[in-house]
Short mmCIF file of C-alpha atoms in Angstrom, two decimals:
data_model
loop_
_atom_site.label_atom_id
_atom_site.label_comp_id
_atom_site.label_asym_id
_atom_site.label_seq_id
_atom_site.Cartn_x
_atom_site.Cartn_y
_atom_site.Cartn_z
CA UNK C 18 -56.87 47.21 -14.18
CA UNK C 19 -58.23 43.69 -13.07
CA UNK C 20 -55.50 42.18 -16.07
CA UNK C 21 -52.30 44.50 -14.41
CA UNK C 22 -52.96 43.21 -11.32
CA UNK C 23 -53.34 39.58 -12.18
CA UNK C 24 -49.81 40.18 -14.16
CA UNK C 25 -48.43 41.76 -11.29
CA UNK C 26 -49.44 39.11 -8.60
CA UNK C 27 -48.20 36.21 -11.19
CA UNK C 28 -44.58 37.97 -12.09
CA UNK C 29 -44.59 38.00 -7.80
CA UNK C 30 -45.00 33.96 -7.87
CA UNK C 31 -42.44 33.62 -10.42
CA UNK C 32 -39.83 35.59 -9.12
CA UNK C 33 -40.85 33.90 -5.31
CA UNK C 34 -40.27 30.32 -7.29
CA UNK C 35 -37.10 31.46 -8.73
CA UNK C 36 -35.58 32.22 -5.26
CA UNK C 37 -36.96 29.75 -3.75
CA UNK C 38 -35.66 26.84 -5.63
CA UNK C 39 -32.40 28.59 -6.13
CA UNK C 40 -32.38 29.06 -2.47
CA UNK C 41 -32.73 24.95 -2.48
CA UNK C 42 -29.85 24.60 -4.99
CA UNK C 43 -27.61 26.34 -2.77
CA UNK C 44 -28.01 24.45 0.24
CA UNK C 45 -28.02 21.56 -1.30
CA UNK C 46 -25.08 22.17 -2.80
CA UNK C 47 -23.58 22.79 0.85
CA UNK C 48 -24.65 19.46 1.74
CA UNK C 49 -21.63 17.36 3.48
CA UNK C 50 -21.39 13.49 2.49
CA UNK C 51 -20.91 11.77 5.95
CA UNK C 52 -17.98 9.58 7.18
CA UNK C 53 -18.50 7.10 10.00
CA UNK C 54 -15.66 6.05 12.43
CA UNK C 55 -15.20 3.78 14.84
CA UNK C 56 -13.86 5.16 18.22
CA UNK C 57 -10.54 3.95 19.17
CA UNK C 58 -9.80 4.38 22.53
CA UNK C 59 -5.85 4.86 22.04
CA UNK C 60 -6.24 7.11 18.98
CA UNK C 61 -9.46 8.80 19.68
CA UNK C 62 -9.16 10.91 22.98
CA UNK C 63 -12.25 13.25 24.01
CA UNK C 64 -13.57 14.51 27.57
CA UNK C 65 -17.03 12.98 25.63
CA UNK C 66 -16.33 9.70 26.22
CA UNK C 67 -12.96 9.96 28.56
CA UNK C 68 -14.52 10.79 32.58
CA UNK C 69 -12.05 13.79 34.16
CA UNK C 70 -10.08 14.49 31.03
CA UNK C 71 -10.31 17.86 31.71
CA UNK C 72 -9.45 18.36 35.14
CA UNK C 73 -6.47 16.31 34.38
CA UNK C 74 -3.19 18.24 35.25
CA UNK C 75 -0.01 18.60 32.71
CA UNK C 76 1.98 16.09 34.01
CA UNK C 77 -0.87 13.74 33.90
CA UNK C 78 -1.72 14.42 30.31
CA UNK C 79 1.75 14.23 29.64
CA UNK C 80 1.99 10.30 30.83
CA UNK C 81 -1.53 9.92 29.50
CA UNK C 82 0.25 10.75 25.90
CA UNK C 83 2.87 8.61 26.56
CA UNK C 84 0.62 5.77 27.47
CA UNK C 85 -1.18 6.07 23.70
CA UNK C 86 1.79 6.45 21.85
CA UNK C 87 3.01 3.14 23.04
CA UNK C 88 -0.26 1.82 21.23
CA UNK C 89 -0.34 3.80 18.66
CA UNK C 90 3.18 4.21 17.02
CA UNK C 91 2.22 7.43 15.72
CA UNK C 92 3.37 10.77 16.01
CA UNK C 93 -0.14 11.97 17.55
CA UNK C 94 -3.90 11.64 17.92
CA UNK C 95 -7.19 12.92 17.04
CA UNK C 96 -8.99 14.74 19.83
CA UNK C 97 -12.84 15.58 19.52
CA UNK C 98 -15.26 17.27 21.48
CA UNK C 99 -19.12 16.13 20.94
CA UNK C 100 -21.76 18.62 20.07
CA UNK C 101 -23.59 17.61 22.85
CA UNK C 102 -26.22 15.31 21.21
CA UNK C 103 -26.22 11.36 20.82
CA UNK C 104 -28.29 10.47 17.49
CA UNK C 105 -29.46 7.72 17.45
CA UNK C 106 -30.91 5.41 14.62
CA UNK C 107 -28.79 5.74 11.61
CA UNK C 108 -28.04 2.92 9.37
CA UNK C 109 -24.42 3.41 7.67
CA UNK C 110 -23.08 1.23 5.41
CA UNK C 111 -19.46 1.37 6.44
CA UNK C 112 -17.76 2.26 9.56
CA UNK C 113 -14.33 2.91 9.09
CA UNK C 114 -11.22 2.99 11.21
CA UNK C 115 -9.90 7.07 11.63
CA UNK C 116 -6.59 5.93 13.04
CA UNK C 117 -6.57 3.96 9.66
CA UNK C 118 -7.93 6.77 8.02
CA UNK C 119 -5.86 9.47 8.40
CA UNK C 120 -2.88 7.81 9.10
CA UNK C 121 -1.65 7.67 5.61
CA UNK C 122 0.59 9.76 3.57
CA UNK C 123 -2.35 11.52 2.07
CA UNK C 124 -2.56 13.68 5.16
CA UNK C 125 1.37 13.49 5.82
CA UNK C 126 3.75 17.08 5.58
CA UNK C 127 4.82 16.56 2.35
CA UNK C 128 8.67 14.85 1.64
CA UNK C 129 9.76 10.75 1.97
CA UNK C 130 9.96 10.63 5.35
CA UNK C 131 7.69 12.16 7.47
CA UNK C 132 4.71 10.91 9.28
CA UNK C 133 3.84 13.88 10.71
CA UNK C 134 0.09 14.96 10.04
CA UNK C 135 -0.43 18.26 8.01
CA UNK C 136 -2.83 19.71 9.91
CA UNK C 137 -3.92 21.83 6.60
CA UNK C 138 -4.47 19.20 4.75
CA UNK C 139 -6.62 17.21 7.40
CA UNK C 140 -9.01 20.37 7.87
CA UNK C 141 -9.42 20.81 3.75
CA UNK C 142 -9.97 16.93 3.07
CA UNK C 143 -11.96 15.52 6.52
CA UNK C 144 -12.83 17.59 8.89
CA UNK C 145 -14.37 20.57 6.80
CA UNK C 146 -15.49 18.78 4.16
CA UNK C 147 -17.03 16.20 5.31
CA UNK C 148 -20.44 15.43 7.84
CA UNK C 149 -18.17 13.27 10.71
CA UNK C 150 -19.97 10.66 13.21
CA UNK C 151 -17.98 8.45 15.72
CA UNK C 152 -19.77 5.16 16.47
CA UNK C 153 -20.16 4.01 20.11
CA UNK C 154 -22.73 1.06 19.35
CA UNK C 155 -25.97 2.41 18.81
CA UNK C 156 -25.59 5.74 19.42
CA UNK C 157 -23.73 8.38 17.09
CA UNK C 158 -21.38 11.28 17.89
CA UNK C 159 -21.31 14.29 15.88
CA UNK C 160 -17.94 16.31 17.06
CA UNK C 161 -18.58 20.15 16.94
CA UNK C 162 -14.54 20.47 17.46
CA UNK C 163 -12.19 17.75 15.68
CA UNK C 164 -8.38 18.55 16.09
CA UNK C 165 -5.40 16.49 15.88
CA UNK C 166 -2.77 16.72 18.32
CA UNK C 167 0.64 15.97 18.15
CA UNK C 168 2.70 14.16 21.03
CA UNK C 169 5.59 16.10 20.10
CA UNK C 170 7.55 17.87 21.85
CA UNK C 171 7.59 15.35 24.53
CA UNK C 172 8.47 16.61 28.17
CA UNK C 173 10.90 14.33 29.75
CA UNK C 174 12.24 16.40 33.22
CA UNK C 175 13.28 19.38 31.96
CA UNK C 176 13.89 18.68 28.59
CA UNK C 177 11.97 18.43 25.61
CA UNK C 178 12.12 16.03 22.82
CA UNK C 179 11.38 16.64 19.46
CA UNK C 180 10.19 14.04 16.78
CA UNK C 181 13.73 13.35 14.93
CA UNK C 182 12.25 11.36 11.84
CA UNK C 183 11.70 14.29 9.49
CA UNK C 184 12.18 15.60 6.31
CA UNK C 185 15.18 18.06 4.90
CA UNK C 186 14.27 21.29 3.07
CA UNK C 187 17.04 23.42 1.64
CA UNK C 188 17.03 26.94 0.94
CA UNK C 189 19.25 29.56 -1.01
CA UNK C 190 20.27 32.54 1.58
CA UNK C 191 19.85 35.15 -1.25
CA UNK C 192 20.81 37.82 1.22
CA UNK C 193 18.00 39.49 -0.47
CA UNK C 194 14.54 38.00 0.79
CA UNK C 195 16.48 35.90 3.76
CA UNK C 196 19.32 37.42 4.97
CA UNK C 197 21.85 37.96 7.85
CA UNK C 198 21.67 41.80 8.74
CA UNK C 199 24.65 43.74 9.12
CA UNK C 200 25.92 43.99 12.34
CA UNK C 201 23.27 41.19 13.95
CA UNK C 202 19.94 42.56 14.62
CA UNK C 203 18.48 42.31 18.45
CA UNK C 204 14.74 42.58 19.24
CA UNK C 205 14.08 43.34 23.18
CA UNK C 206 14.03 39.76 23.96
CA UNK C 207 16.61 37.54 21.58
CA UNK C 208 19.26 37.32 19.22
CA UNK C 209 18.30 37.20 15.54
CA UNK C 210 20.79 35.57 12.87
CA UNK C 211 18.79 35.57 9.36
CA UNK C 212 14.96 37.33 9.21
CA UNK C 213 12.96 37.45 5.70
CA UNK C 214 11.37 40.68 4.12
CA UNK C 215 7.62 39.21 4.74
CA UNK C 216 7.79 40.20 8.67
CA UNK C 217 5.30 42.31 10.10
CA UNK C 218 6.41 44.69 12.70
CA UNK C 219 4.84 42.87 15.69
CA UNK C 220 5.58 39.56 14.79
CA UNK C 221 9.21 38.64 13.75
CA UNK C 222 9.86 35.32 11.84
CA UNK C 223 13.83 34.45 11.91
CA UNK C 224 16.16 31.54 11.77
CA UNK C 225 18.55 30.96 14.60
CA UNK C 226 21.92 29.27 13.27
CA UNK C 227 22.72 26.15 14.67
CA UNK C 228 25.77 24.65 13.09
CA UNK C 229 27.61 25.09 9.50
CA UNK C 230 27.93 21.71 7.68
CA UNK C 231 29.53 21.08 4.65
CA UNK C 232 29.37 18.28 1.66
CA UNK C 233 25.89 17.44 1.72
CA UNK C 234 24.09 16.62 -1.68
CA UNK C 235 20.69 18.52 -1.22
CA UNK C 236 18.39 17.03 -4.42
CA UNK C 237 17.35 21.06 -4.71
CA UNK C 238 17.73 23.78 -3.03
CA UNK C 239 14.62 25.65 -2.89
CA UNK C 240 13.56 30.08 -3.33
CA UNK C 241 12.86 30.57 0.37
CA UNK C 242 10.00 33.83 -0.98
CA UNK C 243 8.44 31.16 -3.69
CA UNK C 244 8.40 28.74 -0.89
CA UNK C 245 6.69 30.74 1.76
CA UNK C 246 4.39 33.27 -1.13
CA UNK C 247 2.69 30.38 -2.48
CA UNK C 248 1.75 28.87 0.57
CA UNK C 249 -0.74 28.94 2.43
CA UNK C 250 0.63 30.83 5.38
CA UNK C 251 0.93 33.74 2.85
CA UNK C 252 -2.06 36.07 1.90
CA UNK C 253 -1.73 38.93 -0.57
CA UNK C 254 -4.52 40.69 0.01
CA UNK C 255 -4.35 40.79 3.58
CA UNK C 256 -2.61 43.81 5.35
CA UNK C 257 -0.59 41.11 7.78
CA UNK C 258 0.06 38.70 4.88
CA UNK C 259 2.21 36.29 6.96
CA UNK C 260 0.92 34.26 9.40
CA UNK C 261 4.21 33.53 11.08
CA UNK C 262 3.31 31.81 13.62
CA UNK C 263 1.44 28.98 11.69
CA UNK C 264 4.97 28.95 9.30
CA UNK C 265 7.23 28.84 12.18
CA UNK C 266 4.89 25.69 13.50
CA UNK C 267 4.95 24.31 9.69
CA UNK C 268 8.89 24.53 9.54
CA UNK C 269 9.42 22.78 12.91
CA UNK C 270 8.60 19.41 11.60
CA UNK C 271 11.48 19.75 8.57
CA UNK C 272 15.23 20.01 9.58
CA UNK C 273 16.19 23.67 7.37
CA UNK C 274 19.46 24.25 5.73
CA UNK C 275 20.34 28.06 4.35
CA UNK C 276 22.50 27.43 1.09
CA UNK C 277 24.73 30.33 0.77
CA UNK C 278 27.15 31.17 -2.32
CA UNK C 279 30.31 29.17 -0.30
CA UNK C 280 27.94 26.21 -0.49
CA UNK C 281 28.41 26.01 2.84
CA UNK C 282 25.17 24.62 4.89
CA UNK C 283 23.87 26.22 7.85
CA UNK C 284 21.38 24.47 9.62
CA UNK C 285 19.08 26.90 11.32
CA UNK C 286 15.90 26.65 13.81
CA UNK C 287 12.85 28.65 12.81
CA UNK C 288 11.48 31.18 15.39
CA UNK C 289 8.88 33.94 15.92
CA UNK C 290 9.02 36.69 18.83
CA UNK C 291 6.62 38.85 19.19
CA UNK C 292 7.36 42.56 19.61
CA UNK C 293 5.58 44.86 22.20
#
């Protein structure tokens, strides 16, 4: 009896010891390396460090954006909220710029000449995958919310301007995945010229036609459903499996040209309306 419970009490440790260091091996292996960065006071904007940021009306942000893009010559800027704590006592070995950072075609839509950030591609290479710290000299802020923001579209009176240095993409109007329904197609609120099968019923993704061009000399022209399905605005499993939104957003920063069969170009703005 004695032996059976000395066996029982030991297999107990063991199996404890098992989870336990497996339970280290796990969290260790959700450890973060940690980037430092220097705050930049043209590139870096946070109500953290910048007094009445957030009782600052539109207009006011809007000439506030103005006034760092002069500095900056970029297309936006990293905003950052702290997590309310200031470390202090850390010794890193490098401090690096973020402006400098992430303002290289790593994190740049994809094409020759955009500079426009891929907001995707920030979150899955810095911000969520890496332990972040801004330097203000011997005291350390750890952001709980790290964003970047665009300038674009800038409000100038009643107009807005978009950023006009952008990449092309072309795609084939099938008439099978995009097409132009017969006899137009009208939600409550707008005219639609092409939709795509994908659409959910509450939220409608659709291209309005601008102009028709001809004789350009596209390098491809692209399968709009391979395009959108293997992105990552496209979820199979999910019962809403577009997020159209998010793609309408993504296709704003390219100018879009629907190649059909006449080879006749139509240049076309990407929209979503929402249905009631």
């Amino acid at each position: 009896m004695l032996i059976n419970i000395l066996n029982y009490l030991i297999m107990k440790k063991s199996v404890f010891l098992i989870i336990f260091f497996f339970s280290i091996t796990i969290l260790r292996g959700q450890e973060k390396d940690t980037l430092f960065f220097n705050l930049d006071k043209y590139y870096t904007i946070s109500p953290t460090i910048i007094s009445n940021l957030i009782n600052k009306n539109y207009l006011e942000i809007i000439e506030l954006q103005k006034k760092l893009m002069s500095h900056t010559n970029t297309n936006g800027y990293i905003y950052f909220i702290g997590d309310g704590f200031l470390t202090k006592g850390l010794k890193p070995k490098k401090v690096q710029s973020i402006k400098d950072y992430v303002e290289n075609r790593k994190f740049y839509l994809d094409g020759k000449y955009n500079k426009i950030v891929d907001e995707g591609k920030l979150r899955d290479s810095l911000t969520d995958k890496y332990k972040i710290f801004f330097v203000s000299g011997d005291e350390f802020i750890s952001p709980r919310v790290l964003e970047y923001h665009s300038y674009y579209p800038l409000r100038e009176g009643d107009k807005d301007i978009d950023n006009t240095i952008k990449d092309t993409l072309y795609f084939k109007l099938d008439n099978d995945y995009v097409y132009k329904p017969e006899d137009g197609y009208k939600s409550k609120y707008i005219s639609i010229d092409y939709l795509i099968r994908d659409n959910s019923k509450d939220e409608v993704f659709f291209f309005k036609e601008l102009e028709k061009v001809k004789a350009l000399k596209p390098r491809e022209v692209l399968s709009l459903k391979d395009f959108i399905r293997s992105s990552r605005f496209y979820d199979e499993n999910k019962s809403h499996k577009l997020k159209e939104m998010y793609l309408m957003k993504f296709m704003n920063d390219y100018v879009i040209y629907l190649v059909n069969n006449k080879k006749e170009y139509l240049k076309v703005e990407p929209s979503v309306v929402i249905e009631d």
